Amino acid sequence: MLEEVERWLDRRSWSVADRPMERILAAKRNTRVSVVLPALNEEATVGDIVAVIRRELMSEAVPLVDELVVIDSGSTDRTAEVAAAAGARVVARDAILPRIPAVPGKGEVLWRSLMVTSGDIVCFVDADLRDFSADFVTGIVGPLLTDPDIDFVKATYDRPFGDTPGQGGRVTELVARPLLNLHWPQLAGFVQPLGGEYAARRSLLERLPFPVGYGVELGLLVDALHTVGLDALAQVDVGVRKHRHQDERALGRMAAAIYRTAQLRLSRGHLVRPRLTQFERGEDGFTPRTYAVDTEERPPMVDITEYTRRRVA
């Protein structure tokens, strides 16, 4: 590990307990905080997450979060209804920037969320978390409020796999961590580089391109490093993250998209074939299934006419 990263770990890695709520609220002043939940068929968990944030972070006693928005990415279940009943503002992905046809993908939803939120700090939280704790929000928002030199904060946590502690994060260990250590060693200190819980200043997010799919977390992290430097990045330990695990084929597609995102940032020249073939066993043996790998990226939001007009207004 680079000596620079070792120093960064000492200076920019914290625990959620390092910043009591009293200190965070005292530092908030007039800073607006938006929490965004990207959601696709998450009716089983999204309501509980919204309820915890409303109850613990949006009360008169603890007015930390000013805006709580669920972006529904075309759910076919009751995600939107459950989220609204729990107290979130629900916005359909396709209703945002209708001039630009939406494509499937988490990054697409996060990018569009900048158009329908107003916070100076934007906090992203995945909608499939179980046993959700408000620490996931306070932990990553806290450093942005108390330290003006911090621009981007990722949550770190244990990810149990089933009943086994300390497991999970298979794509992180097999793909993302090797890529970061080999090509962006300054980012080698991030425990959960692909984690879906992170917060950043709007002034940074609006300047970054957003990969539309699974590569969004790696892309934002790498681009934030190049835009504001390592010392403006941080991570906070918020405990344990429990969520729905995907099967191996879905992880394979995720890995391919993450590799593609890294490749785009390593070179804008020759690119490998952006497709992935996987195999499924059927009655007659193995059947190949070929999938397109997410390759599209959305430009920085400051380049979008509707966004700049809204900021002026």
Tab-separated table of C-alpha atoms in Angstrom:
chain	number	residue	atom	x	y	z
A	1	MET	CA	0.000	0.000	0.000
A	2	LEU	CA	1.225	3.486	-0.826
A	3	GLU	CA	2.395	5.583	2.101
A	4	GLU	CA	-0.065	8.224	0.906
A	5	VAL	CA	-2.908	5.745	1.339
A	6	GLU	CA	-1.715	4.704	4.802
A	7	ARG	CA	-1.786	8.359	5.857
A	8	TRP	CA	-5.215	8.734	4.255
A	9	LEU	CA	-6.539	5.781	6.245
A	10	ASP	CA	-5.456	7.477	9.461
A	11	ARG	CA	-6.916	10.852	8.475
A	12	ARG	CA	-9.993	10.019	6.425
A	13	SER	CA	-11.412	6.741	7.797
A	14	TRP	CA	-13.801	7.087	10.693
A	15	SER	CA	-16.516	5.327	12.655
A	16	VAL	CA	-20.067	6.611	12.794
A	17	ALA	CA	-19.522	7.095	16.550
A	18	ASP	CA	-16.825	9.686	15.895
A	19	ARG	CA	-19.423	12.354	15.144
A	20	PRO	CA	-22.275	12.588	17.664
A	21	MET	CA	-25.571	13.857	16.322
A	22	GLU	CA	-25.252	17.079	18.327
A	23	ARG	CA	-22.050	17.940	16.480
A	24	ILE	CA	-23.541	17.091	13.086
A	25	LEU	CA	-26.653	19.204	13.643
A	26	ALA	CA	-24.606	22.124	14.954
A	27	ALA	CA	-22.556	22.058	11.749
A	28	LYS	CA	-25.567	21.763	9.435
A	29	ARG	CA	-26.747	25.370	9.634
A	30	ASN	CA	-28.391	26.192	6.283
A	31	THR	CA	-26.985	23.235	4.361
A	32	ARG	CA	-29.731	21.172	2.738
A	33	VAL	CA	-29.442	17.385	2.741
A	34	SER	CA	-31.247	15.161	0.237
A	35	VAL	CA	-31.489	11.385	0.564
A	36	VAL	CA	-32.161	9.418	-2.628
A	37	LEU	CA	-33.258	5.777	-2.794
A	38	PRO	CA	-33.051	4.220	-6.272
A	39	ALA	CA	-35.651	1.457	-6.323
A	40	LEU	CA	-36.728	-1.351	-8.627
A	41	ASN	CA	-39.189	-3.880	-7.178
A	42	GLU	CA	-38.190	-3.297	-3.548
A	43	GLU	CA	-41.608	-3.296	-1.875
A	44	ALA	CA	-40.355	-5.645	0.853
A	45	THR	CA	-37.706	-3.233	2.181
A	46	VAL	CA	-38.172	0.308	0.872
A	47	GLY	CA	-40.960	1.193	3.295
A	48	ASP	CA	-38.928	0.305	6.383
A	49	ILE	CA	-35.949	2.347	5.166
A	50	VAL	CA	-38.131	5.390	4.481
A	51	ALA	CA	-39.867	5.045	7.840
A	52	VAL	CA	-36.573	4.946	9.760
A	53	ILE	CA	-35.237	8.038	7.997
A	54	ARG	CA	-38.505	9.920	8.516
A	55	ARG	CA	-38.715	8.978	12.183
A	56	GLU	CA	-35.069	9.394	13.214
A	57	LEU	CA	-33.650	12.042	10.887
A	58	MET	CA	-36.570	14.259	9.819
A	59	SER	CA	-38.159	15.164	13.152
A	60	GLU	CA	-38.209	18.509	14.977
A	61	ALA	CA	-35.652	17.094	17.398
A	62	VAL	CA	-33.352	15.779	14.638
A	63	PRO	CA	-33.863	17.835	11.446
A	64	LEU	CA	-30.903	16.370	9.571
A	65	VAL	CA	-32.564	15.301	6.308
A	66	ASP	CA	-34.505	17.936	4.393
A	67	GLU	CA	-35.642	15.846	1.454
A	68	LEU	CA	-36.296	12.127	1.002
A	69	VAL	CA	-36.904	10.957	-2.565
A	70	VAL	CA	-37.469	7.472	-3.961
A	71	ILE	CA	-36.774	7.206	-7.687
A	72	ASP	CA	-38.861	4.333	-9.022
A	73	SER	CA	-37.075	2.685	-11.932
A	74	GLY	CA	-40.131	1.023	-13.480
A	75	SER	CA	-41.180	-1.302	-10.671
A	76	THR	CA	-43.898	-3.843	-11.373
A	77	ASP	CA	-44.696	-4.413	-7.693
A	78	ARG	CA	-45.949	-1.989	-5.005
A	79	THR	CA	-42.623	-0.201	-4.479
A	80	ALA	CA	-43.958	3.260	-5.303
A	81	GLU	CA	-47.108	2.821	-3.220
A	82	VAL	CA	-45.225	1.478	-0.182
A	83	ALA	CA	-42.579	4.214	-0.341
A	84	ALA	CA	-45.176	6.975	-0.600
A	85	ALA	CA	-47.213	5.542	2.277
A	86	ALA	CA	-44.083	5.537	4.449
A	87	GLY	CA	-43.495	9.230	3.764
A	88	ALA	CA	-41.172	9.524	0.772
A	89	ARG	CA	-41.672	11.649	-2.296
A	90	VAL	CA	-41.782	9.156	-5.160
A	91	VAL	CA	-40.701	10.179	-8.654
A	92	ALA	CA	-40.833	7.898	-11.681
A	93	ARG	CA	-37.541	7.644	-13.538
A	94	ASP	CA	-39.187	8.200	-16.917
A	95	ALA	CA	-40.819	11.435	-15.734
A	96	ILE	CA	-37.410	13.050	-15.216
A	97	LEU	CA	-35.806	14.690	-18.248
A	98	PRO	CA	-38.332	13.146	-20.684
A	99	ARG	CA	-36.415	14.728	-23.568
A	100	ILE	CA	-33.694	12.120	-22.993
A	101	PRO	CA	-35.092	8.559	-23.280
A	102	ALA	CA	-34.235	6.571	-20.165
A	103	VAL	CA	-32.195	3.400	-20.292
A	104	PRO	CA	-32.199	0.607	-17.684
A	105	GLY	CA	-29.613	0.846	-14.957
A	106	LYS	CA	-28.918	2.127	-11.474
A	107	GLY	CA	-26.531	4.830	-12.640
A	108	GLU	CA	-29.231	6.236	-14.908
A	109	VAL	CA	-31.512	6.668	-11.896
A	110	LEU	CA	-28.836	8.306	-9.741
A	111	TRP	CA	-27.952	10.728	-12.528
A	112	ARG	CA	-31.566	11.758	-13.062
A	113	SER	CA	-32.073	12.204	-9.316
A	114	LEU	CA	-29.949	15.355	-9.447
A	115	MET	CA	-32.719	16.964	-11.511
A	116	VAL	CA	-35.430	16.404	-8.882
A	117	THR	CA	-33.527	17.062	-5.661
A	118	SER	CA	-32.310	20.325	-4.176
A	119	GLY	CA	-29.866	19.359	-1.452
A	120	ASP	CA	-26.372	20.803	-1.238
A	121	ILE	CA	-25.432	17.310	-0.078
A	122	VAL	CA	-26.909	14.283	-1.838
A	123	CYS	CA	-26.899	10.939	-0.053
A	124	PHE	CA	-27.578	7.718	-1.954
A	125	VAL	CA	-28.944	4.649	-0.140
A	126	ASP	CA	-29.845	1.334	-1.789
A	127	ALA	CA	-33.486	0.351	-1.324
A	128	ASP	CA	-32.892	-3.369	-0.654
A	129	LEU	CA	-31.273	-3.021	2.793
A	130	ARG	CA	-32.671	-5.089	5.655
A	131	ASP	CA	-32.515	-4.111	9.343
A	132	PHE	CA	-31.751	-0.579	8.193
A	133	SER	CA	-30.104	1.837	10.605
A	134	ALA	CA	-30.104	5.626	10.378
A	135	ASP	CA	-26.338	5.361	10.918
A	136	PHE	CA	-26.039	4.667	7.182
A	137	VAL	CA	-27.105	8.268	6.571
A	138	THR	CA	-25.600	10.104	9.536
A	139	GLY	CA	-22.284	8.311	9.091
A	140	ILE	CA	-21.699	9.470	5.525
A	141	VAL	CA	-23.373	12.880	5.763
A	142	GLY	CA	-21.572	13.835	8.971
A	143	PRO	CA	-18.073	14.437	7.531
A	144	LEU	CA	-19.491	16.583	4.724
A	145	LEU	CA	-21.173	18.842	7.275
A	146	THR	CA	-18.321	19.058	9.780
A	147	ASP	CA	-15.353	19.226	7.409
A	148	PRO	CA	-15.464	21.643	4.461
A	149	ASP	CA	-12.463	19.894	2.867
A	150	ILE	CA	-14.435	16.636	2.360
A	151	ASP	CA	-16.421	16.250	-0.866
A	152	PHE	CA	-17.245	12.526	-1.147
A	153	VAL	CA	-17.875	9.916	1.577
A	154	LYS	CA	-18.496	6.186	1.201
A	155	ALA	CA	-19.991	3.921	3.843
A	156	THR	CA	-18.016	0.873	4.870
A	157	TYR	CA	-19.404	-2.129	6.714
A	158	ASP	CA	-19.364	-5.873	7.209
A	159	ARG	CA	-21.348	-7.783	4.578
A	160	PRO	CA	-22.424	-11.168	5.937
A	161	PHE	CA	-23.193	-13.796	3.319
A	162	GLY	CA	-26.107	-15.775	4.693
A	163	ASP	CA	-25.152	-16.687	8.250
A	164	THR	CA	-21.426	-16.317	7.602
A	165	PRO	CA	-19.924	-13.067	8.917
A	166	GLY	CA	-17.356	-11.094	7.009
A	167	GLN	CA	-18.262	-12.535	3.596
A	168	GLY	CA	-20.049	-11.090	0.608
A	169	GLY	CA	-18.695	-8.463	-1.735
A	170	ARG	CA	-17.692	-11.079	-4.306
A	171	VAL	CA	-17.467	-8.673	-7.233
A	172	THR	CA	-15.522	-6.263	-5.053
A	173	GLU	CA	-12.884	-8.848	-4.149
A	174	LEU	CA	-12.618	-10.509	-7.560
A	175	VAL	CA	-12.904	-7.492	-9.856
A	176	ALA	CA	-13.058	-4.023	-8.321
A	177	ARG	CA	-10.323	-4.328	-5.709
A	178	PRO	CA	-7.747	-5.784	-8.126
A	179	LEU	CA	-8.571	-3.096	-10.695
A	180	LEU	CA	-8.226	-0.296	-8.167
A	181	ASN	CA	-5.000	-1.625	-6.667
A	182	LEU	CA	-3.415	-2.090	-10.081
A	183	HIS	CA	-4.596	1.047	-11.843
A	184	TRP	CA	-5.699	3.527	-9.155
A	185	PRO	CA	-3.621	2.532	-6.101
A	186	GLN	CA	-4.608	5.750	-4.331
A	187	LEU	CA	-8.071	4.188	-3.919
A	188	ALA	CA	-6.767	0.944	-2.421
A	189	GLY	CA	-7.833	2.052	1.072
A	190	PHE	CA	-11.562	1.930	0.348
A	191	VAL	CA	-13.077	-1.086	2.082
A	192	GLN	CA	-16.315	-1.096	0.054
A	193	PRO	CA	-15.587	0.681	-3.234
A	194	LEU	CA	-18.757	-0.710	-4.830
A	195	GLY	CA	-21.057	-0.011	-1.886
A	196	GLY	CA	-24.304	1.742	-2.757
A	197	GLU	CA	-24.333	4.032	0.272
A	198	TYR	CA	-22.376	7.228	-0.243
A	199	ALA	CA	-22.853	10.970	-0.021
A	200	ALA	CA	-21.282	13.857	-1.874
A	201	ARG	CA	-21.572	17.551	-2.416
A	202	ARG	CA	-23.843	18.460	-5.303
A	203	SER	CA	-21.102	20.760	-6.569
A	204	LEU	CA	-19.008	17.641	-7.213
A	205	LEU	CA	-21.704	15.247	-8.450
A	206	GLU	CA	-22.987	17.654	-11.066
A	207	ARG	CA	-19.511	17.758	-12.658
A	208	LEU	CA	-19.095	13.986	-12.964
A	209	PRO	CA	-20.229	11.645	-15.762
A	210	PHE	CA	-22.468	8.796	-14.574
A	211	PRO	CA	-22.143	5.289	-16.042
A	212	VAL	CA	-25.755	4.228	-16.537
A	213	GLY	CA	-25.446	0.727	-15.061
A	214	TYR	CA	-23.530	-1.311	-12.490
A	215	GLY	CA	-20.307	0.589	-13.133
A	216	VAL	CA	-21.612	3.781	-11.546
A	217	GLU	CA	-19.999	3.283	-8.134
A	218	LEU	CA	-16.539	2.580	-9.500
A	219	GLY	CA	-16.856	5.322	-12.103
A	220	LEU	CA	-17.868	7.994	-9.598
A	221	LEU	CA	-15.114	6.982	-7.188
A	222	VAL	CA	-12.376	7.117	-9.826
A	223	ASP	CA	-13.645	10.355	-11.327
A	224	ALA	CA	-13.985	11.965	-7.893
A	225	LEU	CA	-10.340	11.105	-7.208
A	226	HIS	CA	-9.245	12.813	-10.414
A	227	THR	CA	-11.535	15.802	-9.843
A	228	VAL	CA	-10.943	16.702	-6.185
A	229	GLY	CA	-8.039	14.505	-5.056
A	230	LEU	CA	-7.687	11.754	-2.468
A	231	ASP	CA	-7.751	14.025	0.571
A	232	ALA	CA	-11.286	15.160	-0.324
A	233	LEU	CA	-12.522	11.547	-0.174
A	234	ALA	CA	-13.380	9.653	3.014
A	235	GLN	CA	-15.087	6.543	4.380
A	236	VAL	CA	-17.075	5.836	7.534
A	237	ASP	CA	-17.739	2.492	9.226
A	238	VAL	CA	-21.489	2.217	9.814
A	239	GLY	CA	-21.649	-1.383	11.081
A	240	VAL	CA	-23.307	-4.227	9.185
A	241	ARG	CA	-25.069	-4.192	5.823
A	242	LYS	CA	-27.717	-6.829	5.108
A	243	HIS	CA	-29.312	-6.995	1.700
A	244	ARG	CA	-30.474	-9.306	-1.050
A	245	HIS	CA	-27.617	-11.197	-2.709
A	246	GLN	CA	-27.673	-11.756	-6.455
A	247	ASP	CA	-26.961	-15.016	-8.212
A	248	GLU	CA	-23.669	-15.756	-9.962
A	249	ARG	CA	-24.899	-14.898	-13.450
A	250	ALA	CA	-26.059	-11.456	-12.315
A	251	LEU	CA	-22.705	-10.966	-10.615
A	252	GLY	CA	-20.968	-11.893	-13.855
A	253	ARG	CA	-22.853	-9.176	-15.706
A	254	MET	CA	-22.035	-6.730	-12.938
A	255	ALA	CA	-18.357	-7.638	-13.145
A	256	ALA	CA	-18.318	-7.111	-16.899
A	257	ALA	CA	-19.887	-3.663	-16.577
A	258	ILE	CA	-17.402	-2.680	-13.887
A	259	TYR	CA	-14.472	-3.834	-15.987
A	260	ARG	CA	-15.836	-1.887	-18.936
A	261	THR	CA	-16.187	1.239	-16.790
A	262	ALA	CA	-12.581	0.881	-15.663
A	263	GLN	CA	-11.407	0.332	-19.219
A	264	LEU	CA	-13.103	3.497	-20.424
A	265	ARG	CA	-11.212	5.445	-17.791
A	266	LEU	CA	-7.894	3.823	-18.571
A	267	SER	CA	-8.045	4.580	-22.241
A	268	ARG	CA	-10.453	6.203	-24.623
A	269	GLY	CA	-8.898	4.234	-27.477
A	270	HIS	CA	-9.476	0.595	-28.398
A	271	LEU	CA	-12.194	-1.120	-26.350
A	272	VAL	CA	-13.012	-4.777	-26.001
A	273	ARG	CA	-16.252	-6.238	-27.346
A	274	PRO	CA	-18.923	-5.001	-24.888
A	275	ARG	CA	-20.847	-8.283	-24.636
A	276	LEU	CA	-20.768	-11.156	-22.161
A	277	THR	CA	-21.788	-14.767	-22.852
A	278	GLN	CA	-22.855	-16.917	-19.911
A	279	PHE	CA	-24.190	-20.476	-19.739
A	280	GLU	CA	-27.348	-21.914	-18.218
A	281	ARG	CA	-27.946	-25.622	-17.791
A	282	GLY	CA	-31.164	-26.862	-19.323
A	283	GLU	CA	-32.685	-30.237	-20.182
A	284	ASP	CA	-30.468	-30.517	-23.249
A	285	GLY	CA	-27.244	-29.334	-21.635
A	286	PHE	CA	-25.725	-25.886	-21.415
A	287	THR	CA	-27.341	-23.054	-23.316
A	288	PRO	CA	-25.384	-19.868	-24.054
A	289	ARG	CA	-26.969	-16.535	-23.151
A	290	THR	CA	-25.304	-13.370	-24.408
A	291	TYR	CA	-25.882	-10.013	-22.756
A	292	ALA	CA	-24.885	-6.495	-23.740
A	293	VAL	CA	-22.570	-4.881	-21.185
A	294	ASP	CA	-23.549	-1.415	-19.952
A	295	THR	CA	-21.399	0.986	-21.943
A	296	GLU	CA	-23.344	4.229	-22.047
A	297	GLU	CA	-22.523	7.107	-19.732
A	298	ARG	CA	-24.494	10.236	-18.976
A	299	PRO	CA	-22.623	13.544	-19.217
A	300	PRO	CA	-22.014	15.784	-16.201
A	301	MET	CA	-25.349	17.257	-15.159
A	302	VAL	CA	-24.006	20.790	-15.555
A	303	ASP	CA	-23.972	20.106	-19.302
A	304	ILE	CA	-27.748	19.511	-19.364
A	305	THR	CA	-29.750	22.593	-20.388
A	306	GLU	CA	-32.754	21.829	-18.147
A	307	TYR	CA	-30.488	21.496	-15.108
A	308	THR	CA	-28.637	24.764	-15.653
A	309	ARG	CA	-31.920	26.574	-16.231
A	310	ARG	CA	-33.272	25.198	-12.971
A	311	ARG	CA	-30.178	26.340	-11.072
A	312	VAL	CA	-30.514	29.866	-12.472
A	313	ALA	CA	-34.209	29.981	-11.578
